[in-house]
mmCIF file with all atom_site columns, C-alpha atoms in Angstrom:
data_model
loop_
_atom_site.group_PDB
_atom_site.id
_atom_site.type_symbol
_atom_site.label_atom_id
_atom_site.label_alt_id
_atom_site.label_comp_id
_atom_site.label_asym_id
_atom_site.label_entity_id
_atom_site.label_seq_id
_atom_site.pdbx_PDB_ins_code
_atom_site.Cartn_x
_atom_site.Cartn_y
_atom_site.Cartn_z
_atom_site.occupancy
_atom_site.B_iso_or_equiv
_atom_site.pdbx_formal_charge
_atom_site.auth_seq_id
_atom_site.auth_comp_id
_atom_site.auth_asym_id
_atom_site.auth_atom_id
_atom_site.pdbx_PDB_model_num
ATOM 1   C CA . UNK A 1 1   ? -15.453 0.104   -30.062 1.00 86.00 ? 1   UNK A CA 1
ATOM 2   C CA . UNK A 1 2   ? -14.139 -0.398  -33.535 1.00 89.00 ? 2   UNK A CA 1
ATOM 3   C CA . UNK A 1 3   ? -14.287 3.030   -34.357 1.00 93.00 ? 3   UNK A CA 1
ATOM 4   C CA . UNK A 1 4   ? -10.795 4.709   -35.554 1.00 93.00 ? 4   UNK A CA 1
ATOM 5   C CA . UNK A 1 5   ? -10.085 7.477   -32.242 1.00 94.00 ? 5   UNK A CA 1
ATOM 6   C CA . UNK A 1 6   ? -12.468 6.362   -30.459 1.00 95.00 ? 6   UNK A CA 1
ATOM 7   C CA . UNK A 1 7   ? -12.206 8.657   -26.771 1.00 96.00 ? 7   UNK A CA 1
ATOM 8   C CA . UNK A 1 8   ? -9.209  10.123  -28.369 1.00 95.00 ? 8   UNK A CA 1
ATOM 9   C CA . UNK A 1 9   ? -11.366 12.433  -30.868 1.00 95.00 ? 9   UNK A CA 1
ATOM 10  C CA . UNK A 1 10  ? -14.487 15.003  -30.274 1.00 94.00 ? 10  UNK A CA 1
ATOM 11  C CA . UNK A 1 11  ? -18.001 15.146  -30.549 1.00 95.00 ? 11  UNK A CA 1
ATOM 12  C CA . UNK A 1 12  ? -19.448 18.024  -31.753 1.00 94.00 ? 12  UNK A CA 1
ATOM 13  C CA . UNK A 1 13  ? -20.908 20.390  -28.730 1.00 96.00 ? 13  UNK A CA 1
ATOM 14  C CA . UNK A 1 14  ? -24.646 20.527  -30.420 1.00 95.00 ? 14  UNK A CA 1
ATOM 15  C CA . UNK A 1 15  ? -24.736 16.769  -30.354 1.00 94.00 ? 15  UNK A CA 1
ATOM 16  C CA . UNK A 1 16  ? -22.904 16.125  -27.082 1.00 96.00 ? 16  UNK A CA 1
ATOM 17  C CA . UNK A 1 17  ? -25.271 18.554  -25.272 1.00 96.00 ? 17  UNK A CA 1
ATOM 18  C CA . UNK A 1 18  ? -28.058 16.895  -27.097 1.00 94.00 ? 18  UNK A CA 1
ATOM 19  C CA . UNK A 1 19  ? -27.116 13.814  -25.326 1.00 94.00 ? 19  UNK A CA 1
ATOM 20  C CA . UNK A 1 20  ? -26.732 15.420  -22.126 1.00 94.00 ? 20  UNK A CA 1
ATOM 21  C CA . UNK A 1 21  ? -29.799 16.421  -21.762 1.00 94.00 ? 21  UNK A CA 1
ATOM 22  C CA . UNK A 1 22  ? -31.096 13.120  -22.838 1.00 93.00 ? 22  UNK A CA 1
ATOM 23  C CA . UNK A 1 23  ? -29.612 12.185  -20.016 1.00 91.00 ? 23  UNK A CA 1
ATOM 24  C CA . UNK A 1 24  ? -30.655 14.611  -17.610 1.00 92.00 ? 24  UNK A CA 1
ATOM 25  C CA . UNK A 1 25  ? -34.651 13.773  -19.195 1.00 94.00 ? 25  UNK A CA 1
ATOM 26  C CA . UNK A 1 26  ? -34.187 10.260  -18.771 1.00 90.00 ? 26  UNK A CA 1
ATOM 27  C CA . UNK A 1 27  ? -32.560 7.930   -16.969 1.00 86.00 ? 27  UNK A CA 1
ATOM 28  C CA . UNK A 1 28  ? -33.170 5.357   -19.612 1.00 88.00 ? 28  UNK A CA 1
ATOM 29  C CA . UNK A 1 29  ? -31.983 7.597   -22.584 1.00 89.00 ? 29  UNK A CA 1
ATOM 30  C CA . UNK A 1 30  ? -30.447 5.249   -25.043 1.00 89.00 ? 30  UNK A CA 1
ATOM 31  C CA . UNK A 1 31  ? -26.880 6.314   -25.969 1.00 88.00 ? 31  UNK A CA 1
ATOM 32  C CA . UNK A 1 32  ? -26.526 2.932   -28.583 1.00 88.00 ? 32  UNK A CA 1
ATOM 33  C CA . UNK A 1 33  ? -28.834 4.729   -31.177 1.00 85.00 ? 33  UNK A CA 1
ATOM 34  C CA . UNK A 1 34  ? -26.941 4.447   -34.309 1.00 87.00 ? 34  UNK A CA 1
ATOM 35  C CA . UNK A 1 35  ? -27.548 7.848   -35.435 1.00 86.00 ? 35  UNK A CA 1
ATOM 36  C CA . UNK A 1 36  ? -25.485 9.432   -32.127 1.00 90.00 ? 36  UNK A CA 1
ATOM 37  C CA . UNK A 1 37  ? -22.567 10.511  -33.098 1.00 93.00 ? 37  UNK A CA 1
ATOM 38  C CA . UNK A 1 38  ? -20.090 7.684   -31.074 1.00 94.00 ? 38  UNK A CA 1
ATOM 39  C CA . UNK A 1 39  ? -17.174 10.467  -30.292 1.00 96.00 ? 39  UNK A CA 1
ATOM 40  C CA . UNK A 1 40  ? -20.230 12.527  -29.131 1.00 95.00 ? 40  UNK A CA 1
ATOM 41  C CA . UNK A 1 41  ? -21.324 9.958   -26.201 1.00 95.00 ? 41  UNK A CA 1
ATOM 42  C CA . UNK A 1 42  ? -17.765 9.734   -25.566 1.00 96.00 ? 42  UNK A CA 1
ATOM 43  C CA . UNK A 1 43  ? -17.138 13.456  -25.247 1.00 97.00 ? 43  UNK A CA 1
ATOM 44  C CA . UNK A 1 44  ? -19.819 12.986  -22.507 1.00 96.00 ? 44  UNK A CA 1
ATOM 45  C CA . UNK A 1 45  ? -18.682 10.380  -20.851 1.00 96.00 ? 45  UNK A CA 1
ATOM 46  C CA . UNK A 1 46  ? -15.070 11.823  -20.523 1.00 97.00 ? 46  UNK A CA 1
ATOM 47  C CA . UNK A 1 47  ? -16.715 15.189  -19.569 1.00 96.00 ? 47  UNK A CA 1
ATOM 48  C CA . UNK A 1 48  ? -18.448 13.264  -17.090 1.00 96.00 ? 48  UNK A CA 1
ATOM 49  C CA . UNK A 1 49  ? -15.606 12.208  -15.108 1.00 97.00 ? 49  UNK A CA 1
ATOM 50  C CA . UNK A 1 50  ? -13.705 15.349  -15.727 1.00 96.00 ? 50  UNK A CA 1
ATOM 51  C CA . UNK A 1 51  ? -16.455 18.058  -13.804 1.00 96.00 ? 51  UNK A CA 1
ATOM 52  C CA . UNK A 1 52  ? -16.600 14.775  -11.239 1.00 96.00 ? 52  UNK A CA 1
ATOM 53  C CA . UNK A 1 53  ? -15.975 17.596  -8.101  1.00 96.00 ? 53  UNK A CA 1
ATOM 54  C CA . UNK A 1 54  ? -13.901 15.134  -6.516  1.00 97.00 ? 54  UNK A CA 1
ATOM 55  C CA . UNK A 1 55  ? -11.773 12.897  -9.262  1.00 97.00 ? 55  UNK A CA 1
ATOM 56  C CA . UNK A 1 56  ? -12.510 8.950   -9.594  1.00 98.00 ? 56  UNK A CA 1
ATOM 57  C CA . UNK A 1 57  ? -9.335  8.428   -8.007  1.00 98.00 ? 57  UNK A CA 1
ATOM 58  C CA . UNK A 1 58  ? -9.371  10.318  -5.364  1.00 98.00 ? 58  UNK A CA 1
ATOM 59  C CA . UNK A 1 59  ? -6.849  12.844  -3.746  1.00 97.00 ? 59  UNK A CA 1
ATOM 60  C CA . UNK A 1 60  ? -6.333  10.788  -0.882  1.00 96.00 ? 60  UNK A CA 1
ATOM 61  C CA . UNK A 1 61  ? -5.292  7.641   -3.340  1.00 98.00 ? 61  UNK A CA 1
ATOM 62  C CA . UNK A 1 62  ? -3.709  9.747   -6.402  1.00 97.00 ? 62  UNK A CA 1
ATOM 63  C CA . UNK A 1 63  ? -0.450  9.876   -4.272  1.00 97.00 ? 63  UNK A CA 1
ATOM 64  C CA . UNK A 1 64  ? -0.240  6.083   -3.849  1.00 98.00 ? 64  UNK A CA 1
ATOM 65  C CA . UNK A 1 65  ? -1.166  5.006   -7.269  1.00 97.00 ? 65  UNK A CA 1
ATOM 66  C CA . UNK A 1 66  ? 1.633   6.891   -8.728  1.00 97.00 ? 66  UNK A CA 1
ATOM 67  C CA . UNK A 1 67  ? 4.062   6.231   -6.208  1.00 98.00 ? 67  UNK A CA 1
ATOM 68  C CA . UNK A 1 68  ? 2.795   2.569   -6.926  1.00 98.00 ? 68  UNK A CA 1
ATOM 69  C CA . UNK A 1 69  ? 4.178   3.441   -10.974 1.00 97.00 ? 69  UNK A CA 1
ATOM 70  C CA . UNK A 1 70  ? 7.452   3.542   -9.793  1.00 97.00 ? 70  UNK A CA 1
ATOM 71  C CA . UNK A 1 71  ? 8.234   0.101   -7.857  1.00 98.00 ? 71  UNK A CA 1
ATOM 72  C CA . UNK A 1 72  ? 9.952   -2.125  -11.143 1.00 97.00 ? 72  UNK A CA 1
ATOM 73  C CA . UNK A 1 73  ? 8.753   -5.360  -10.073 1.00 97.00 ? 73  UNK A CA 1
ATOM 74  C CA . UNK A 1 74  ? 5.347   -6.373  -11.858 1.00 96.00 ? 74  UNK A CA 1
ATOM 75  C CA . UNK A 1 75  ? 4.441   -8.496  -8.920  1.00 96.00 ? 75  UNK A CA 1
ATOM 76  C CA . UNK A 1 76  ? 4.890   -5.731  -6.064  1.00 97.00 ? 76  UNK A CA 1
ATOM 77  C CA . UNK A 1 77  ? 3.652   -2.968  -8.270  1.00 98.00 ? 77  UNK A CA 1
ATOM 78  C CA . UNK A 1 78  ? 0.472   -4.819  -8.411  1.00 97.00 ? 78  UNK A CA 1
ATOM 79  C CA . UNK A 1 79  ? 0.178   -5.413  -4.965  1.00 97.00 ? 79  UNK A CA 1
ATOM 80  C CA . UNK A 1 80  ? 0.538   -1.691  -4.594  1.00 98.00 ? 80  UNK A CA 1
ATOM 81  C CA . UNK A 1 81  ? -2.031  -0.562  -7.386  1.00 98.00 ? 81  UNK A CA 1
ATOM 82  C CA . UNK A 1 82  ? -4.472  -2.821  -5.730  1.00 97.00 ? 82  UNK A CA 1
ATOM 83  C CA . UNK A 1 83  ? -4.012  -2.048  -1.940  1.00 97.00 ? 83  UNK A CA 1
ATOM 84  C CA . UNK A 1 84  ? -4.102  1.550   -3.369  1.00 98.00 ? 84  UNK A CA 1
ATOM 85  C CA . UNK A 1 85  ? -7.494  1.416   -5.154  1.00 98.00 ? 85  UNK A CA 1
ATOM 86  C CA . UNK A 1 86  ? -8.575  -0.975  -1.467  1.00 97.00 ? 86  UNK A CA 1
ATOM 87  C CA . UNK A 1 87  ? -8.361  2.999   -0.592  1.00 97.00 ? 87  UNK A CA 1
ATOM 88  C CA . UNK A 1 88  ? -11.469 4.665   -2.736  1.00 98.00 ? 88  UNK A CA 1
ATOM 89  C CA . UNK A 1 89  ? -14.554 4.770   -1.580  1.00 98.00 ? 89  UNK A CA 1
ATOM 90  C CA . UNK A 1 90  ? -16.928 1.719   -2.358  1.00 97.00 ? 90  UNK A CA 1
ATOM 91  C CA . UNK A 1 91  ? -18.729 3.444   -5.690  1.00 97.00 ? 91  UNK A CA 1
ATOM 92  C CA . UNK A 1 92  ? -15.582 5.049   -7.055  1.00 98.00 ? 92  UNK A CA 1
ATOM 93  C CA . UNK A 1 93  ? -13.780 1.897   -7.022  1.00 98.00 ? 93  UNK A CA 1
ATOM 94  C CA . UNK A 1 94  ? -16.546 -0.143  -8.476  1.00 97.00 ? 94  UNK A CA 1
ATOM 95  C CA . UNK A 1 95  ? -16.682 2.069   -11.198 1.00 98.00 ? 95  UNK A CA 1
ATOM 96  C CA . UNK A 1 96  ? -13.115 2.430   -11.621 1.00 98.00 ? 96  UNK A CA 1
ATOM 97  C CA . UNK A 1 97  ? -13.131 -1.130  -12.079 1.00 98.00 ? 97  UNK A CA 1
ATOM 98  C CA . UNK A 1 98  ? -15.682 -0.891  -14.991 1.00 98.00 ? 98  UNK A CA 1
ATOM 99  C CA . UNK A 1 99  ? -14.279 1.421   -16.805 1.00 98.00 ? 99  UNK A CA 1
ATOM 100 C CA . UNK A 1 100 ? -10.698 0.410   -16.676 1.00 98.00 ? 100 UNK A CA 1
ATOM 101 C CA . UNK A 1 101 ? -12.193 -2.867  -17.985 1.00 98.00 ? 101 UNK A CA 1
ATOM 102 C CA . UNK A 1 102 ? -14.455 -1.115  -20.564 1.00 97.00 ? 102 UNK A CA 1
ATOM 103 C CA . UNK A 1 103 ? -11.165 0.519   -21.910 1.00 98.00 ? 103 UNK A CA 1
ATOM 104 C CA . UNK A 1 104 ? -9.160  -2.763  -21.713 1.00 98.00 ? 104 UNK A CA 1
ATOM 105 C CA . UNK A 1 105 ? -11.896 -4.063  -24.582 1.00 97.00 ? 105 UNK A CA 1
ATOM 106 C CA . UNK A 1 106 ? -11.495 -0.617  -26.567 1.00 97.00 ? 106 UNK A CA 1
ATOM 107 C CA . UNK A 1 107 ? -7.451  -2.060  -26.595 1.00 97.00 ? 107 UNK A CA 1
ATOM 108 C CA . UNK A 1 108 ? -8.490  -4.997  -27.353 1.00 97.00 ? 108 UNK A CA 1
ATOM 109 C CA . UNK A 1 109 ? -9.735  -3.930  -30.928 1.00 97.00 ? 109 UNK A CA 1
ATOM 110 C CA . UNK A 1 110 ? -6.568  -1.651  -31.725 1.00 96.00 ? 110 UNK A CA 1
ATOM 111 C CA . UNK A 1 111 ? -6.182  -2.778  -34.971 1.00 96.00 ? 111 UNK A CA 1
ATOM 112 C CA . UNK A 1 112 ? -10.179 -1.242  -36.038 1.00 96.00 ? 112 UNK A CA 1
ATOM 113 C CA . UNK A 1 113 ? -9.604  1.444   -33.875 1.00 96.00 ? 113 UNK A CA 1
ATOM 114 C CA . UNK A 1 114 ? -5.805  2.661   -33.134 1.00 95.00 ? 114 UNK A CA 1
ATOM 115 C CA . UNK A 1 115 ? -5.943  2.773   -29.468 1.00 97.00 ? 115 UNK A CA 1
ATOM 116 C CA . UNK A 1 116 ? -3.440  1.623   -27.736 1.00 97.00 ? 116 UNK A CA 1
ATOM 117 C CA . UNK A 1 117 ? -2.992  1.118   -24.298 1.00 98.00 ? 117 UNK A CA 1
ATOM 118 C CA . UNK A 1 118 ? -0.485  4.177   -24.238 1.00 97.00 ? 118 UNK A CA 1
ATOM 119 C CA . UNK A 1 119 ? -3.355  6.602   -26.303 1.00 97.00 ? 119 UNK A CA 1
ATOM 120 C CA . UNK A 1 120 ? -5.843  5.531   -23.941 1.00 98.00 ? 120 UNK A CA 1
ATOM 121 C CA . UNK A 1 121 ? -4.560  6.223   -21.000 1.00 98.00 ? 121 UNK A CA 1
ATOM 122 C CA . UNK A 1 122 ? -3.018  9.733   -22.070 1.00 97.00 ? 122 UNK A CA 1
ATOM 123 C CA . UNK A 1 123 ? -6.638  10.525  -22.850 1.00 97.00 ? 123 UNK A CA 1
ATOM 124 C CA . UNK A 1 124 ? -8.025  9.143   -19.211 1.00 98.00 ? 124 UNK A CA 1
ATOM 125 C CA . UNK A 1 125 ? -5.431  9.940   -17.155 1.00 97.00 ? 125 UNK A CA 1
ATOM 126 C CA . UNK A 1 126 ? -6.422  13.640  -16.527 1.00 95.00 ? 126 UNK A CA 1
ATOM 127 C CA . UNK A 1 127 ? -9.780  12.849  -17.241 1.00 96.00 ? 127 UNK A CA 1
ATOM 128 C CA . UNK A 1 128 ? -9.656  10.205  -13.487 1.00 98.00 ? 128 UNK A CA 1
ATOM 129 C CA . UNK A 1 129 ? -7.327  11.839  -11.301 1.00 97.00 ? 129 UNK A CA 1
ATOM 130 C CA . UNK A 1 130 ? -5.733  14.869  -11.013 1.00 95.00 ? 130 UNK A CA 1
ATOM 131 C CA . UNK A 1 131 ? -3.728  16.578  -7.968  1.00 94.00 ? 131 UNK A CA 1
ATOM 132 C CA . UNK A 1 132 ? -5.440  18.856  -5.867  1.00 91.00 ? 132 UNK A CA 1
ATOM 133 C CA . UNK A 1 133 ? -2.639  20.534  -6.180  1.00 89.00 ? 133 UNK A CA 1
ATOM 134 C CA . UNK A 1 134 ? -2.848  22.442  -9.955  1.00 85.00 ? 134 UNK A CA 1
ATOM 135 C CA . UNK A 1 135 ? 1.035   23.279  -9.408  1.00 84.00 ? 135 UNK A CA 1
ATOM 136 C CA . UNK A 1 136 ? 1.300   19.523  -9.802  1.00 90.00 ? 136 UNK A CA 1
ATOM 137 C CA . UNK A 1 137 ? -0.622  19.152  -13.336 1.00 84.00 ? 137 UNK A CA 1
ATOM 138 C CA . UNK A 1 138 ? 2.013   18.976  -16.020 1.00 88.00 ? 138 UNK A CA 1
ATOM 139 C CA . UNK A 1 139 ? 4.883   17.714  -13.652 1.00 89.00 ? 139 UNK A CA 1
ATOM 140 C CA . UNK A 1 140 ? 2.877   14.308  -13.015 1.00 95.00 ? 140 UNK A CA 1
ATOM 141 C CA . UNK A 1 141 ? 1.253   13.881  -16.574 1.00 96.00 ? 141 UNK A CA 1
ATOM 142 C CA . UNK A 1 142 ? 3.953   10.966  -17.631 1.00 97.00 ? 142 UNK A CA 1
ATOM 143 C CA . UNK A 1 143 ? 3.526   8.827   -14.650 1.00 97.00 ? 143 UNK A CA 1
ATOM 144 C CA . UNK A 1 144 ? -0.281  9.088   -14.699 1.00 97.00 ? 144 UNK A CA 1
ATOM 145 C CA . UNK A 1 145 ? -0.082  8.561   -18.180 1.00 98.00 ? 145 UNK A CA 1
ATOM 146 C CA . UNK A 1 146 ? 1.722   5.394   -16.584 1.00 98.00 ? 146 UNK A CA 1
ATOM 147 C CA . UNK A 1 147 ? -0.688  4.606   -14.337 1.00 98.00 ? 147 UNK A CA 1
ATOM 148 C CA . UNK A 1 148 ? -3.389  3.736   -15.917 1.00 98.00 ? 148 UNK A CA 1
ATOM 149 C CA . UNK A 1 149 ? -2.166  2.417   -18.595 1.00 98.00 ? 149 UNK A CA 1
ATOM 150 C CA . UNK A 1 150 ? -0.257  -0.246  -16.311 1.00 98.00 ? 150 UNK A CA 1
ATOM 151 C CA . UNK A 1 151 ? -4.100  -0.569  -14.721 1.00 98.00 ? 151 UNK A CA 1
ATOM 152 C CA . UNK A 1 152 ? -5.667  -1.089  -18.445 1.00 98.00 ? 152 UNK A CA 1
ATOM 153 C CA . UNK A 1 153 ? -2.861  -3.609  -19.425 1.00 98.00 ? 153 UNK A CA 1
ATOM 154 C CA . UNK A 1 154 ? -3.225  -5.935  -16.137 1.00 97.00 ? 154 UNK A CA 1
ATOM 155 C CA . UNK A 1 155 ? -6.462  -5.224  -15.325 1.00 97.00 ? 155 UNK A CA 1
ATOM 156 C CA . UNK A 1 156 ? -7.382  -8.543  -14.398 1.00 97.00 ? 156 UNK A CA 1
ATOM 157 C CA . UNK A 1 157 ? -4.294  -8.996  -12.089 1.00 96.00 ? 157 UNK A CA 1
ATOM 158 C CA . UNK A 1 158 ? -5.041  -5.888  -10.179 1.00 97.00 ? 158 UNK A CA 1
ATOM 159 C CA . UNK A 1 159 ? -9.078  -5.887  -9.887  1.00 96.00 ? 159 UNK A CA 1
ATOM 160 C CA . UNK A 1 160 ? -9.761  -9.877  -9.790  1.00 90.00 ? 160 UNK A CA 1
ATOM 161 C CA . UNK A 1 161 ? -8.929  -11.291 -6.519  1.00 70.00 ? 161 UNK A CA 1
ATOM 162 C CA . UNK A 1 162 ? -7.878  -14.632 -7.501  1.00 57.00 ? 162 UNK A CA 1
ATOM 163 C CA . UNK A 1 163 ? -4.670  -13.272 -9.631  1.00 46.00 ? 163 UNK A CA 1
#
């Protein structure tokens, strides 16, 4: 996680296919072998999400998480986020959860690795939800951009239940 661009830059194709099919052998494959190239696995994981045929946030729940971006109060827009992610299905949200969290410990080391909440979630926000609408791409971009980065920065206030 300490690695300058991490998410942010690209694995090469030979070695991100190479893990790929790792994957595809294996359920086990290893992806913390220190030869593997880390922007590679990452390339894979965003890659992942993106061919996802129906997003990690969902089309049903895209609409309310952004609407969610634009209430001012911390408090309320919290509320929102969460009653909004109440609305995936049981395995999206679980592993929205993780990986909002994941990426919350990737800020956490901005000073090794330069990403900050606001690089992060420019380079997740497509990646997790996108409109089903493709008229809809580039007008939305800033306030998914917004988003999830509010969701990295107050991650425990809007996935623990006791905040």
């Amino acid at each position: 996680m300490d690695v300058e661009g991490i998410y942010r830059k690209s694995g090469g194709n030979g070695q991100v296919q190479s893990i790929r099919e790792g994957f595809e052998r294996s359920n086990e494959f290893d992806v913390s072998d220190p030869d593997l190239d880390i922007h590679a696995v990452t390339s894979l994981l965003k890659q992942y999400f993106r061919r996802l045929p129906t997003p990690l946030i969902t089309y049903d729940v895209y609409d309310k998480l952004l609407d969610s971006v634009q209430i001012s109060d911390d408090e309320k827009r919290i509320a929102s986020m969460r009653n909004a992610i109440q609305g995936l299905p049981t395995c999206h949200r679980d592993c929205l959860e993780f990986l909002i969290f994941h990426l919350a410990r990737v800020v956490e080391r901005v000073q090794d690795n330069l990403m900050t909440p606001l690089n992060v979630a420019v380079v997740f926000a497509p990646t997790i939800m996108r409109p089903e609408s493709l008229s809809r791409e580039m007008t939305d971009t800033q306030t998914k951009n917004q988003a999830i980065q509010f969701l990295i920065e107050n991650s425990n206030n809007v996935f623990l239940e006791d905040h």
